[in-house]
Amino acid sequence: MIHLPLPNGRSMPALGLGTWNLRDNDCVAVVRMALQAGYRHIDTAEMYGNETEIGQALADSGVPREELFLTTKVWTNHHREKDFIRAAEDSLRRLKTDHVDLLLIHWPNEAVALEETLRALSRLAHQGKTLSIGVSNFPLELLKKAQALADRPIACDQVPLSLDHPQDALLPYAFQQKVVVCAYTPLEKGKFLGRRDLAEIGKRHGKTPAQVALRWLIQQGGIAAIPKAAGSLHLRENIGIFDFELTAEEMELLKAPRN
């Protein structure tokens, strides 16, 4: 596993499990399978409605808390300072932990001053209830605004990012600022996995198109990915990207614009 440095001296595993739309016993089972397969980075959110199940799976797993990297996110209806703090504390109770490793503002909310929401986020960090702070779905200019307003480094911006959605404006700035970009929907539900170049490159390395697409993201450095998987086969496929490297030519070929 590759680990990405964060501003507070900690690090984030470059591959994690996305849990959007995983519910009830299915969610518990998938998180357990993920942990058994070697995942240590689990991503959830207040809005997903599965923090209780994830907390149960983590508590039952026997994996020491210090080995886990746990991310959750606060939804837009809780951007006022007191509401944000209460929502985050509720998330901690559901997750059965006294802190998360990364707490994110899930989406921007223009109805509430960003300064107020960041004040709540920073307060939770000062209290040790999150070890790092970040944002999600923040375009470049809003990320810059958050950095200017926050009293501690923004560690991560979680955004849609894939071969088909390259985030060309955001990535160079984030890399320069050492803000980890976390890719959700990195495989776009499989919609581009039929590309011939993915198949050809995968054949050279003995890997699937999905593994090549994930490796392309991770190998750029400064990018984490949290693909969702609902079964053991895809869980193991997604994490099986750390025993090969793409050549510089392959990286450029995949990056090239497509008609």
mmCIF file with all atom_site columns, N, CA and C in Angstrom, residues 16 20 22 25 38 50 54 65 69 78 82-83 96 122 135 155 163 179 190 206 213 226 228 249 252:
data_model
loop_
_atom_site.group_PDB
_atom_site.id
_atom_site.type_symbol
_atom_site.label_atom_id
_atom_site.label_alt_id
_atom_site.label_comp_id
_atom_site.label_asym_id
_atom_site.label_entity_id
_atom_site.label_seq_id
_atom_site.pdbx_PDB_ins_code
_atom_site.Cartn_x
_atom_site.Cartn_y
_atom_site.Cartn_z
_atom_site.occupancy
_atom_site.B_iso_or_equiv
_atom_site.pdbx_formal_charge
_atom_site.auth_seq_id
_atom_site.auth_comp_id
_atom_site.auth_asym_id
_atom_site.auth_atom_id
_atom_site.pdbx_PDB_model_num
ATOM 1  N N  . GLY A 1 16  ? -8.773  3.275  -0.705  1.00 0.00 ? 16  GLY A N  1
ATOM 2  C CA . GLY A 1 16  ? -9.726  3.008  0.354   1.00 0.00 ? 16  GLY A CA 1
ATOM 3  C C  . GLY A 1 16  ? -11.014 2.447  -0.212  1.00 0.00 ? 16  GLY A C  1
ATOM 4  N N  . TRP A 1 20  ? -20.671 4.671  -0.293  1.00 0.00 ? 20  TRP A N  1
ATOM 5  C CA . TRP A 1 20  ? -21.938 5.271  -0.672  1.00 0.00 ? 20  TRP A CA 1
ATOM 6  C C  . TRP A 1 20  ? -22.893 4.188  -1.172  1.00 0.00 ? 20  TRP A C  1
ATOM 7  N N  . LEU A 1 22  ? -24.090 1.679  0.333   1.00 0.00 ? 22  LEU A N  1
ATOM 8  C CA . LEU A 1 22  ? -24.044 0.409  1.051   1.00 0.00 ? 22  LEU A CA 1
ATOM 9  C C  . LEU A 1 22  ? -24.893 0.547  2.302   1.00 0.00 ? 22  LEU A C  1
ATOM 10 N N  . ASN A 1 25  ? -27.084 -4.849 6.622   1.00 0.00 ? 25  ASN A N  1
ATOM 11 C CA . ASN A 1 25  ? -26.160 -5.973 6.781   1.00 0.00 ? 25  ASN A CA 1
ATOM 12 C C  . ASN A 1 25  ? -25.186 -6.090 5.621   1.00 0.00 ? 25  ASN A C  1
ATOM 13 N N  . GLY A 1 38  ? -7.311  -6.445 3.380   1.00 0.00 ? 38  GLY A N  1
ATOM 14 C CA . GLY A 1 38  ? -6.180  -5.560 3.606   1.00 0.00 ? 38  GLY A CA 1
ATOM 15 C C  . GLY A 1 38  ? -6.488  -4.076 3.561   1.00 0.00 ? 38  GLY A C  1
ATOM 16 N N  . ASN A 1 50  ? -24.971 5.087  6.823   1.00 0.00 ? 50  ASN A N  1
ATOM 17 C CA . ASN A 1 50  ? -24.410 3.769  7.147   1.00 0.00 ? 50  ASN A CA 1
ATOM 18 C C  . ASN A 1 50  ? -23.296 3.825  8.187   1.00 0.00 ? 50  ASN A C  1
ATOM 19 N N  . ILE A 1 54  ? -20.953 0.743  9.727   1.00 0.00 ? 54  ILE A N  1
ATOM 20 C CA . ILE A 1 54  ? -19.493 0.776  9.600   1.00 0.00 ? 54  ILE A CA 1
ATOM 21 C C  . ILE A 1 54  ? -18.843 0.716  10.974  1.00 0.00 ? 54  ILE A C  1
ATOM 22 N N  . ARG A 1 65  ? -7.487  0.350  16.211  1.00 0.00 ? 65  ARG A N  1
ATOM 23 C CA . ARG A 1 65  ? -7.928  1.655  15.699  1.00 0.00 ? 65  ARG A CA 1
ATOM 24 C C  . ARG A 1 65  ? -6.785  2.427  15.068  1.00 0.00 ? 65  ARG A C  1
ATOM 25 N N  . PHE A 1 69  ? -7.700  4.245  8.857   1.00 0.00 ? 69  PHE A N  1
ATOM 26 C CA . PHE A 1 69  ? -7.863  5.631  8.436   1.00 0.00 ? 69  PHE A CA 1
ATOM 27 C C  . PHE A 1 69  ? -9.336  5.799  8.089   1.00 0.00 ? 69  PHE A C  1
ATOM 28 N N  . HIS A 1 78  ? -26.068 21.064 7.912   1.00 0.00 ? 78  HIS A N  1
ATOM 29 C CA . HIS A 1 78  ? -25.418 21.244 9.221   1.00 0.00 ? 78  HIS A CA 1
ATOM 30 C C  . HIS A 1 78  ? -24.189 22.140 9.098   1.00 0.00 ? 78  HIS A C  1
ATOM 31 N N  . LYS A 1 82  ? -22.767 25.445 15.387  1.00 0.00 ? 82  LYS A N  1
ATOM 32 C CA . LYS A 1 82  ? -23.264 24.514 16.402  1.00 0.00 ? 82  LYS A CA 1
ATOM 33 C C  . LYS A 1 82  ? -23.817 23.258 15.770  1.00 0.00 ? 82  LYS A C  1
ATOM 34 N N  . ASP A 1 83  ? -24.501 23.401 14.635  1.00 0.00 ? 83  ASP A N  1
ATOM 35 C CA . ASP A 1 83  ? -25.066 22.234 13.953  1.00 0.00 ? 83  ASP A CA 1
ATOM 36 C C  . ASP A 1 83  ? -23.963 21.321 13.425  1.00 0.00 ? 83  ASP A C  1
ATOM 37 N N  . LYS A 1 96  ? -18.597 4.625  16.625  1.00 0.00 ? 96  LYS A N  1
ATOM 38 C CA . LYS A 1 96  ? -18.008 4.012  17.821  1.00 0.00 ? 96  LYS A CA 1
ATOM 39 C C  . LYS A 1 96  ? -16.527 4.365  17.970  1.00 0.00 ? 96  LYS A C  1
ATOM 40 N N  . SER A 1 122 ? -12.427 23.467 12.438  1.00 0.00 ? 122 SER A N  1
ATOM 41 C CA . SER A 1 122 ? -11.181 23.683 13.171  1.00 0.00 ? 122 SER A CA 1
ATOM 42 C C  . SER A 1 122 ? -11.356 23.423 14.668  1.00 0.00 ? 122 SER A C  1
ATOM 43 N N  . VAL A 1 135 ? -12.149 19.184 2.625   1.00 0.00 ? 135 VAL A N  1
ATOM 44 C CA . VAL A 1 135 ? -13.375 19.571 1.931   1.00 0.00 ? 135 VAL A CA 1
ATOM 45 C C  . VAL A 1 135 ? -13.670 18.516 0.870   1.00 0.00 ? 135 VAL A C  1
ATOM 46 N N  . ALA A 1 155 ? -6.214  19.364 4.313   1.00 0.00 ? 155 ALA A N  1
ATOM 47 C CA . ALA A 1 155 ? -5.416  18.190 3.965   1.00 0.00 ? 155 ALA A CA 1
ATOM 48 C C  . ALA A 1 155 ? -5.884  17.515 2.693   1.00 0.00 ? 155 ALA A C  1
ATOM 49 N N  . LEU A 1 163 ? -10.177 8.714  -15.323 1.00 0.00 ? 163 LEU A N  1
ATOM 50 C CA . LEU A 1 163 ? -9.674  8.908  -16.681 1.00 0.00 ? 163 LEU A CA 1
ATOM 51 C C  . LEU A 1 163 ? -10.611 9.782  -17.510 1.00 0.00 ? 163 LEU A C  1
ATOM 52 N N  . VAL A 1 179 ? -2.040  19.249 -1.119  1.00 0.00 ? 179 VAL A N  1
ATOM 53 C CA . VAL A 1 179 ? -3.394  18.862 -0.732  1.00 0.00 ? 179 VAL A CA 1
ATOM 54 C C  . VAL A 1 179 ? -3.690  17.538 -1.427  1.00 0.00 ? 179 VAL A C  1
ATOM 55 N N  . GLY A 1 190 ? -17.764 1.823  -14.248 1.00 0.00 ? 190 GLY A N  1
ATOM 56 C CA . GLY A 1 190 ? -17.322 0.952  -15.333 1.00 0.00 ? 190 GLY A CA 1
ATOM 57 C C  . GLY A 1 190 ? -17.567 1.478  -16.734 1.00 0.00 ? 190 GLY A C  1
ATOM 58 N N  . GLY A 1 206 ? -0.673  -8.195 -16.892 1.00 0.00 ? 206 GLY A N  1
ATOM 59 C CA . GLY A 1 206 ? -1.483  -9.215 -16.239 1.00 0.00 ? 206 GLY A CA 1
ATOM 60 C C  . GLY A 1 206 ? -2.518  -8.629 -15.298 1.00 0.00 ? 206 GLY A C  1
ATOM 61 N N  . ALA A 1 213 ? -6.745  1.489  -14.638 1.00 0.00 ? 213 ALA A N  1
ATOM 62 C CA . ALA A 1 213 ? -7.319  2.822  -14.435 1.00 0.00 ? 213 ALA A CA 1
ATOM 63 C C  . ALA A 1 213 ? -7.045  3.338  -13.032 1.00 0.00 ? 213 ALA A C  1
ATOM 64 N N  . ILE A 1 226 ? -11.110 5.990  -3.784  1.00 0.00 ? 226 ILE A N  1
ATOM 65 C CA . ILE A 1 226 ? -12.005 5.240  -2.899  1.00 0.00 ? 226 ILE A CA 1
ATOM 66 C C  . ILE A 1 226 ? -13.112 4.580  -3.718  1.00 0.00 ? 226 ILE A C  1
ATOM 67 N N  . LYS A 1 228 ? -15.985 2.154  -4.816  1.00 0.00 ? 228 LYS A N  1
ATOM 68 C CA . LYS A 1 228 ? -16.947 1.316  -4.114  1.00 0.00 ? 228 LYS A CA 1
ATOM 69 C C  . LYS A 1 228 ? -16.861 -0.094 -4.677  1.00 0.00 ? 228 LYS A C  1
ATOM 70 N N  . GLU A 1 249 ? 5.385   5.970  -20.797 1.00 0.00 ? 249 GLU A N  1
ATOM 71 C CA . GLU A 1 249 ? 4.650   5.987  -22.061 1.00 0.00 ? 249 GLU A CA 1
ATOM 72 C C  . GLU A 1 249 ? 3.199   5.574  -21.859 1.00 0.00 ? 249 GLU A C  1
ATOM 73 N N  . GLU A 1 252 ? 1.254   8.437  -20.230 1.00 0.00 ? 252 GLU A N  1
ATOM 74 C CA . GLU A 1 252 ? 0.925   9.483  -21.197 1.00 0.00 ? 252 GLU A CA 1
ATOM 75 C C  . GLU A 1 252 ? -0.149  9.032  -22.180 1.00 0.00 ? 252 GLU A C  1
#
